[in-house]
Structure formats: C-alpha cells, structure tokens
Coordinates of C-alpha atoms and ligand atoms in Angstrom, one line a residue:
X1039 CA 113.0 205.8 181.4
X1040 CA 111.5 208.2 184.1
X1041 CA 113.1 207.8 187.5
X1042 CA 110.6 205.5 189.9
X1043 CA 110.2 203.8 193.4
X1044 CA 110.0 200.3 193.4
X1045 CA 108.8 199.4 196.8
X1046 CA 108.5 195.3 197.2
X1047 CA 106.6 193.4 199.6
X1048 CA 107.8 190.5 201.2
X1049 CA 106.2 187.1 200.0
X1050 CA 106.9 183.3 200.0
X1051 CA 105.0 181.8 197.0
X1052 CA 104.4 178.1 196.8
X1053 CA 102.8 177.5 193.2
X1054 CA 101.8 174.4 191.8
X1055 CA 98.8 171.7 191.0
X1056 CA 99.2 169.6 194.4
X1057 CA 101.1 172.3 196.5
X1058 CA 98.7 171.9 199.1
X1059 CA 100.4 168.9 200.4
X1060 CA 103.1 171.4 201.5
X1061 CA 100.8 173.0 203.8
X1062 CA 101.9 171.3 207.0
X1063 CA 105.8 171.9 205.9
X1064 CA 104.9 175.6 205.5
X1065 CA 103.3 175.6 209.1
X1066 CA 106.4 174.5 210.5
X1067 CA 108.5 176.7 208.7
X1068 CA 106.5 179.5 210.4
X1069 CA 106.9 177.6 213.6
X1070 CA 103.1 177.7 213.7
X1071 CA 102.0 174.9 216.2
X1072 CA 98.1 175.7 216.5
X1073 CA 96.8 176.6 213.2
X1074 CA 93.1 178.0 212.9
X1075 CA 91.8 177.6 209.5
X1076 CA 89.2 179.7 208.0
X1077 CA 86.6 179.9 205.3
X1078 CA 83.1 180.8 204.1
X1079 CA 80.4 178.4 205.0
X1080 CA 80.4 177.1 201.7
X1081 CA 84.0 176.3 202.1
X1082 CA 83.3 174.8 205.5
X1083 CA 84.0 171.0 204.2
X1084 CA 87.0 172.2 202.2
X1085 CA 88.7 173.2 205.5
X1086 CA 87.9 170.4 207.6
X1087 CA 89.0 168.1 204.9
X1088 CA 92.8 170.2 204.9
X1089 CA 92.4 169.8 208.6
X1090 CA 92.6 166.1 208.3
X1091 CA 96.3 166.3 207.1
X1092 CA 97.5 168.5 209.7
X1093 CA 96.6 166.4 212.7
X1094 CA 97.7 168.2 215.8
X1095 CA 98.9 171.3 214.0
X1096 CA 95.3 172.3 214.2
X1097 CA 93.7 174.4 216.9
X1098 CA 90.2 174.7 215.1
X1099 CA 88.2 175.7 212.2
X1100 CA 86.0 178.6 211.5
X1101 CA 83.7 178.8 208.4
X1102 CA 81.8 182.3 208.9
X1103 CA 84.1 184.2 206.8
X1104 CA 81.5 186.7 204.7
X1105 CA 82.0 189.3 201.7
X1106 CA 83.4 192.7 203.1
X1107 CA 84.3 191.1 206.4
X1108 CA 81.4 192.3 208.8
X1109 CA 82.9 193.5 212.4
X1110 CA 81.0 191.2 214.0
X1111 CA 82.3 188.1 212.3
X1112 CA 85.8 189.6 212.6
X1113 CA 85.1 190.1 216.6
X1114 CA 83.7 186.8 216.6
X1115 CA 86.8 185.0 215.0
X1116 CA 89.3 187.0 217.1
X1117 CA 87.4 185.6 220.1
X1118 CA 87.5 181.7 218.6
X1119 CA 91.2 182.5 218.0
X1120 CA 92.2 183.7 221.6
X1121 CA 90.0 181.0 222.8
X1122 CA 91.8 178.1 221.1
X1123 CA 95.2 179.9 221.8
X1124 CA 95.8 179.6 217.8
X1125 CA 99.3 180.8 216.9
X1126 CA 98.6 180.9 213.1
X1127 CA 95.7 181.5 210.5
X1128 CA 95.1 179.5 207.4
X1129 CA 92.6 181.1 205.1
X1130 CA 91.4 178.9 202.3
X1131 CA 88.9 180.7 200.0
X1132 CA 88.9 183.9 198.2
X1133 CA 89.1 187.9 199.0
X1134 CA 86.4 187.3 201.8
X1135 CA 88.1 184.5 203.9
X1136 CA 91.6 186.2 203.3
X1137 CA 89.8 189.4 204.7
X1138 CA 88.8 187.8 207.6
X1139 CA 92.5 186.4 208.4
X1140 CA 93.5 189.7 207.9
X1141 CA 91.0 191.3 210.5
X1142 CA 92.7 188.7 213.2
X1143 CA 96.2 189.7 212.0
X1144 CA 95.4 193.4 212.6
X1145 CA 94.7 192.9 216.3
X1146 CA 97.1 190.2 217.1
X1147 CA 100.6 188.7 216.1
X1148 CA 99.2 185.9 214.4
X1149 CA 100.6 185.0 211.0
X1150 CA 98.6 184.2 208.0
X1151 CA 99.1 181.4 205.6
X1152 CA 96.8 182.0 202.5
X1153 CA 95.4 179.6 200.2
X1154 CA 93.4 181.3 197.4
X1155 CA 90.9 179.8 195.6
X1156 CA 89.7 182.9 193.6
X1157 CA 91.5 185.3 191.4
X1158 CA 90.9 188.5 194.0
X1159 CA 94.6 188.6 194.9
X1160 CA 93.8 190.2 198.5
X1161 CA 96.6 187.3 199.7
X1162 CA 99.5 189.5 198.2
X1163 CA 98.5 192.8 199.8
X1164 CA 98.6 194.9 203.1
X1165 CA 95.1 196.3 202.5
X1166 CA 92.1 195.4 204.7
X1167 CA 88.7 196.1 204.8
X1168 CA 86.2 196.2 207.7
X1169 CA 82.6 196.7 207.1
X1170 CA 80.4 198.5 210.3
X1171 CA 76.9 199.4 209.9
X1172 CA 76.9 199.3 206.3
X1173 CA 80.0 201.2 205.7
X1174 CA 83.3 199.5 204.7
X1175 CA 86.5 200.9 206.0
X1176 CA 89.7 200.0 204.4
X1177 CA 93.4 200.6 205.4
X1178 CA 97.1 199.4 204.9
X1179 CA 99.1 197.7 207.2
X1180 CA 101.8 195.4 206.6
X1181 CA 100.7 193.1 209.8
X1182 CA 98.0 191.8 207.4
X1183 CA 100.1 190.8 204.6
X1184 CA 100.1 187.0 204.6
X1185 CA 103.6 185.3 205.4
X1186 CA 103.2 182.8 203.2
X1187 CA 100.7 182.0 200.2
X1188 CA 100.3 178.5 198.5
X1189 CA 98.9 178.8 195.0
X1190 CA 97.4 175.0 194.0
X1191 CA 95.3 175.6 190.8
X1192 CA 93.5 172.4 191.8
X1193 CA 91.9 173.9 194.6
X1194 CA 90.4 176.3 191.9
X1195 CA 88.8 173.7 189.5
X1196 CA 85.6 173.9 191.5
X1197 CA 85.3 177.6 191.4
X1198 CA 81.9 178.0 188.7
X1199 CA 82.6 179.4 185.4
X1200 CA 80.5 182.8 186.2
X1201 CA 82.3 183.4 189.4
X1202 CA 86.0 182.3 187.7
X1203 CA 85.0 184.9 184.9
X1204 CA 83.9 187.9 187.1
X1205 CA 86.8 187.2 189.5
X1206 CA 89.4 187.0 186.5
X1207 CA 88.2 190.7 185.3
X1208 CA 88.5 191.8 189.3
X1209 CA 92.1 190.6 188.7
X1210 CA 92.6 192.3 185.3
X1211 CA 91.1 195.5 186.7
X1212 CA 94.4 195.6 189.6
X1213 CA 96.5 195.0 186.2
X1214 CA 94.7 197.7 184.3
X1215 CA 94.9 200.5 186.9
X1216 CA 98.5 199.4 187.8
X1217 CA 99.8 200.2 184.5
X1218 CA 98.5 204.0 184.7
X1219 CA 99.2 204.1 188.7
X1220 CA 100.4 207.5 189.7
X1221 CA 103.1 205.9 191.8
X1222 CA 103.5 203.1 188.7
X1223 CA 106.9 201.7 187.5
X1224 CA 108.4 199.5 184.7
X1225 CA 108.5 196.6 187.3
X1226 CA 104.9 196.9 187.9
X1227 CA 104.0 197.4 184.5
X1228 CA 105.9 194.3 183.5
X1229 CA 103.8 192.4 185.8
X1230 CA 100.6 194.0 185.1
X1231 CA 100.8 193.6 181.3
X1232 CA 101.7 189.9 181.8
X1233 CA 98.8 189.4 184.5
X1234 CA 96.6 190.6 181.7
X1235 CA 97.7 188.5 178.9
X1236 CA 97.5 185.2 181.4
X1237 CA 94.2 185.9 182.6
X1238 CA 92.7 187.3 179.3
X1239 CA 93.7 184.0 177.2
X1240 CA 93.0 181.5 180.3
X1241 CA 89.7 182.4 181.4
X1242 CA 88.4 181.8 177.7
X1243 CA 89.2 178.2 178.0
X1244 CA 87.9 178.3 181.8
X1245 CA 84.4 179.4 181.2
X1246 CA 83.7 176.7 178.8
X1247 CA 86.0 174.1 180.9
X1248 CA 86.1 175.0 184.5
X1249 CA 88.2 171.5 185.1
X1250 CA 91.0 172.6 182.5
X1251 CA 94.1 172.2 185.0
X1252 CA 96.5 174.0 182.6
X1253 CA 94.0 177.2 182.0
X1254 CA 93.5 177.2 185.9
X1255 CA 97.1 177.4 186.6
X1256 CA 97.7 180.1 184.1
X1257 CA 94.5 182.0 185.8
X1258 CA 96.0 181.8 189.1
X1259 CA 99.4 182.8 187.6
X1260 CA 97.6 186.1 186.6
X1261 CA 95.9 186.7 189.6
X1262 CA 99.3 186.4 191.5
X1263 CA 100.8 189.0 189.4
X1264 CA 97.5 190.8 189.6
X1265 CA 97.8 190.9 193.4
X1266 CA 101.5 191.7 193.7
X1267 CA 100.8 195.0 191.7
X1268 CA 97.2 195.5 193.6
X1269 CA 99.8 195.3 196.8
X1270 CA 102.3 197.6 195.6
X1271 CA 100.6 200.5 193.1
X1272 CA 98.0 203.4 194.0
X1273 CA 94.5 202.4 192.1
X1274 CA 92.7 205.1 190.7
X1275 CA 89.0 206.0 189.4
X1276 CA 87.6 202.5 188.2
X1277 CA 88.7 201.0 192.1
X1278 CA 87.2 204.0 193.5
X1279 CA 83.8 203.7 191.6
X1280 CA 83.8 199.8 192.6
X1281 CA 84.5 200.8 196.3
X1282 CA 81.5 203.2 196.1
X1283 CA 79.2 200.8 194.6
X1284 CA 79.8 198.1 196.9
X1285 CA 78.4 200.1 199.4
X1286 CA 75.2 200.2 197.7
X1287 CA 75.4 196.2 198.1
X1288 CA 76.7 195.4 194.4
X1289 CA 78.4 192.0 194.1
X1290 CA 82.6 192.8 194.1
X1291 CA 83.8 190.8 191.0
X1292 CA 81.1 191.7 188.9
X1293 CA 80.9 195.2 189.8
X1294 CA 84.5 195.1 188.8
X1295 CA 83.9 193.8 185.6
X1296 CA 81.0 195.6 184.5
X1297 CA 83.0 198.8 185.3
X1298 CA 86.4 198.4 183.9
X1299 CA 85.7 199.2 180.3
X1300 CA 83.8 202.3 180.8
X1301 CA 86.8 203.6 183.6
X1302 CA 88.9 202.7 180.9
X1303 CA 87.2 204.6 178.2
X1304 CA 87.0 207.7 180.8
X1305 CA 91.0 207.5 181.0
X1306 CA 91.4 206.6 177.0
X1307 CA 92.8 210.0 176.4
X1308 CA 95.6 210.1 179.1
X1309 CA 96.9 206.8 179.1
X1310 CA 98.1 205.9 175.7
X1311 CA 100.9 203.6 176.5
X1312 CA 98.7 201.7 179.0
X1313 CA 96.6 201.2 176.0
X1314 CA 99.3 199.9 174.0
X1315 CA 100.0 197.2 176.5
X1316 CA 96.6 196.3 177.1
X1317 CA 95.8 195.8 173.2
X1318 CA 99.0 193.9 173.1
X1319 CA 98.3 191.6 176.0
X1320 CA 94.6 190.9 174.8
X1321 CA 95.6 190.6 171.2
X1322 CA 92.7 193.3 170.3
X1323 CA 93.3 196.2 168.2
X1324 CA 91.7 198.4 170.8
X1325 CA 92.3 198.4 174.5
X1326 CA 88.6 199.3 175.8
X1327 CA 86.9 197.3 173.1
X1328 CA 89.2 194.3 173.8
X1329 CA 87.9 194.3 177.7
X1330 CA 84.5 194.5 176.6
X1331 CA 84.8 191.9 174.1
X1332 CA 86.5 189.4 176.6
X1333 CA 83.5 190.1 178.9
X1334 CA 81.1 189.4 176.4
X1335 CA 82.6 185.9 175.3
X1336 CA 83.0 185.0 178.9
X1337 CA 79.1 185.7 179.3
X1338 CA 79.3 188.0 181.7
X1339 CA 77.0 190.5 183.1
X1340 CA 76.9 193.9 181.1
X1341 CA 75.0 196.1 182.9
X1342 CA 75.0 197.3 186.5
X1343 CA 71.0 197.5 186.1
X1344 CA 71.2 193.2 186.0
X1345 CA 73.1 193.1 189.3
X1346 CA 71.2 195.3 191.9
X1347 CA 72.0 199.0 190.9
X1348 CA 69.2 201.4 191.2
X1349 CA 69.0 204.1 188.4
X1350 CA 68.2 206.4 191.4
X1351 CA 71.4 206.0 193.1
X1352 CA 73.5 206.8 190.1
X1353 CA 73.8 210.7 191.1
X1354 CA 74.6 210.0 194.7
X1355 CA 77.4 207.3 193.7
X1356 CA 79.2 209.9 191.0
X1357 CA 78.7 212.1 193.9
X1358 CA 80.4 210.1 196.6
X1359 CA 82.9 209.0 193.9
X1360 CA 83.9 212.7 192.9
X1361 CA 84.0 214.0 196.6
X1362 CA 87.2 212.2 197.5
X1363 CA 88.7 210.7 194.4
X1364 CA 91.9 208.5 193.8
X1365 CA 94.5 209.8 192.1
X1366 CA 93.5 209.5 188.4
X1367 CA 94.9 210.2 185.1
X1368 CA 92.2 212.5 184.0
X1369 CA 90.5 214.9 186.3
X1370 CA 87.7 213.0 188.3
X1371 CA 84.5 215.4 187.5
X1372 CA 81.1 214.8 188.4
X1373 CA 79.2 215.3 185.1
X1374 CA 81.6 212.6 183.1
X1375 CA 81.8 210.4 186.1
X1376 CA 77.9 210.4 186.2
X1377 CA 78.1 209.5 182.3
X1378 CA 80.3 206.9 183.0
X1379 CA 78.2 205.4 185.4
X1380 CA 75.1 205.7 183.1
X1381 CA 77.0 203.8 180.5
X1382 CA 77.8 201.1 182.7
X1383 CA 74.2 201.0 184.0
X1384 CA 72.9 200.7 180.8
X1385 CA 75.5 198.4 179.5
X1386 CA 76.2 201.0 176.6
X1387 CA 79.2 199.4 174.3
X1388 CA 82.1 202.0 175.1
X1389 CA 82.9 203.0 171.8
X1390 CA 85.6 204.8 170.7
Ligands
NAD2473 P1 84.6 185.5 197.9 O1 86.0 185.1 198.6 O2 83.5 186.2 198.7 O3 84.2 184.4 197.6 C1 82.8 184.2 196.5 C2 82.4 182.8 196.7 O4 82.9 181.9 196.4 C3 82.5 182.3 198.2 O5 81.2 181.7 198.5 C4 83.3 181.3 198.4 O6 83.1 180.4 199.3 C5 83.3 180.7 197.2 N1 84.2 180.2 196.6 C6 85.6 180.6 196.6 N2 86.4 180.0 196.0 C7 86.0 178.6 195.4 C8 86.4 177.6 195.1 N3 87.3 177.2 194.4 N4 85.0 176.9 194.6 C9 84.2 176.8 194.9 N5 83.7 178.1 195.6 C10 84.6 179.1 196.0 O7 85.1 186.6 196.7 P2 86.2 187.2 196.3 O8 85.7 187.8 195.0 O9 87.3 186.2 195.9 O10 86.3 188.1 197.1 C11 85.6 189.5 197.3 C12 86.2 190.1 199.0 O11 87.4 190.4 198.5 C13 85.6 191.4 198.6 O12 85.1 191.8 200.0 C14 86.6 192.4 198.3 O13 86.5 193.7 198.7 C15 87.7 191.7 198.8 N6 89.1 191.9 198.4 C16 90.0 192.5 198.8 C17 91.4 192.9 198.3 C18 92.7 193.5 199.3 O14 93.5 193.4 198.5 N7 92.0 193.4 200.7 C19 91.8 192.6 197.2 C20 90.7 191.8 196.1 C21 89.5 191.7 197.1

C-alpha cells in the first residue's frame, strides 16, 4: 500500500426510483424558497411538470441550457435568476444543464440542487466550463459543487438508447482515467472499478430495452461513482484529447466513447494494475479490447470521421493536445498522439 491523500468532496445524495418526489423536502432542507428550474429546450416540459409539484417554492423556469455553456446563455440565465430573486437553482438534465447551474453559482451564492438525467457525472464535480468565441475554458471552484443530488432512475427512462450508450461510455472514461490518475488512491480505484462494472453490464441491457428500470438504476449508480472519481482525481491524456476535440465541434459523449480504447491502448504498457481492474470489471480477457467490444455491442459510432472530425484537423488537434498535456502515465508526444488520433479517426481496432 503506497501513501496517498484522499480529498473527499461534500455531497448529499438521494438515490432511488421515484426519489424526485423528495424534491420539495430537499429544497426546504436547503432553506430555498424561490427555486429557478433549469433545463435544455428539449427538457423544458420536464421542468414545467416538476415545477407543478413545488407550488410557491418556484421562482421560475429557464429552458435554454446548451452544450458547453455558451457565455451568452450563462449571462442571460444569471440575469433571469437575479430578476426573479431566485435563491437556488434546480438543474434537471445532463451535463449541459448542470453546467448552466454551475455558471450561475460561480457568480452568486445560489446553491445547486442537481437532478441528473444522463450519465455525464458533472453533478458530483467542482469543475465548470464556459464557452466564449468558440473557446471552452474550464476551472475548479467548490462554489459550483451541487449541495444536493437527486438520482431518480425513472427520469432516465426517456434517454434514447444511443445517447444512453455514449453517455455511459463517457462515465466509463472517467473511471478508466481515475484508475491511473496521478493523484489516484485505493478509494478512488474501488469506486472506479465498481463504476465500470455497474455501467458495463447495465448498458448492454439498456440499449435493447431503454425502459428497463433495474438496469437504469445500475447505470445511474455507476454514473454517480464515475462522477465522484472525476471530481476527486486528475484526468489524463484521454480527457485532454476529448476536450481538444470538443473545440473542433465534435459531440461530447460520442467523442469520449470513440477515443477511449485508443487512449487506453496508448497507455497500455504503463498501467498494468488498471488494466487488470478494467478486465475484471468488464469480464474481458483484455481491457482495451473489452472496451472496444462493449462499444461495438452497444452500436456506438467507432470512427471520429463519422461524427464530424476532418482529417485535415488531426495534426492541429495532436499539436494542441501535446502542447500543454495533462499528467499521463506515458509521456505525451506528438507523433504517437497523432497516430492515436489517426486510429480513432479511421476506427482501427486497437489490437494489442
Ligand atoms: P447534454 O446535457 O447536452 O444532453 C444531451 C441531450 O439529451 C440534450 O438534448 C438533453 O436535453 C437530452 N436529455 C438529457 N437527459 C435526457 C433524458 N433523460 N431523456 C431525454 N432526453 C434527455 O449531454 P451530456 O453528455 O449529459 O453533457 C455534456 C456536457 O456536460 C458537455 O458540455 C461536457 O463538457 C459537460 N460535462 C461536464 C462535466 C463537469 O464535471 N463539469 C462532466 C461531464 C460532462
């Protein structure tokens, strides 16, 4: 056992089918009397439905959350929160909606009560992001960490199969990189391995049957663990690459899914213990191929070329990713990283 530091983050988590019914009591617990409910336009009806159960506790609803939190949307939402005199934000949605709540919390004292409906995991992290002029900037600030999180698997039943699969792989990617994080520790590894196990088995049931409530609960449990480890452990090359590729306009969760087996292959010779844990969690002989096979089984896109990446941009992406790399088990070098990206672009199986 090596020496380690574990820096846990405070969180109150309410988990279970139907737990959204506890929202009024949880708002009372926070002392919130005028909540602003946030969502994307697609989930606007959900927050209007939820707001009915809250009666006078609702200050208003705002349904313009968008991927990567454009700064104009953040400023508009902050203005609405101020004008309505909101004293709390309730986010109902995926990482985009949680991210908008975080943008409000960053410049105010408003607590966030998060109700995640994807597997992105943002609700458990003090990480925020804002996009201005096509550039996404991220930072860490404990003010943006939600005070309460309600995980209700029933709210994920409507998440389409393809989105469930890619969002679940996004969560698995948090777990994979937490296993070899520079500041990893045994607690983080336990949670990461369990997260991969819970997601790996449940996603295979969800894709053919998105209404399988038991599998939804398992996946959300895995996503919670993945969010915890993302919040407390430093991410490596894989997350750096996905952040860079996001700047080229690629969709967040699918990018994670496609890059993951290639990024893990890049680190293969340096992360033996992590590979063992991933293999065990996925019940696969080989960790890298286990992830690849899982993605194929889930019917996910396997080539960056298919989700909007241009071949001409691969070199620029490799350059940006290697200029200021995150700590990574294997040295991050331009040539091998470009090769990794080419493999992901073509969808080459990451053979050992
Ligand atoms: P998302 O929040 O953009 O959601 C994708 C789409 O799915 C949206 O249209 C949304 O309305 C819809 N949706 C969500 N839940 C649904 C449900 N249950 N039923 C039907 N439709 C549903 O996507 P995401 O992948 O959850 O989040 C991606 C964003 O989150 C990115 O900007 C990423 O950078 C950020 N993120 C941040 C962190 C962090 O710690 N700060 C962690 C992970 C992701």
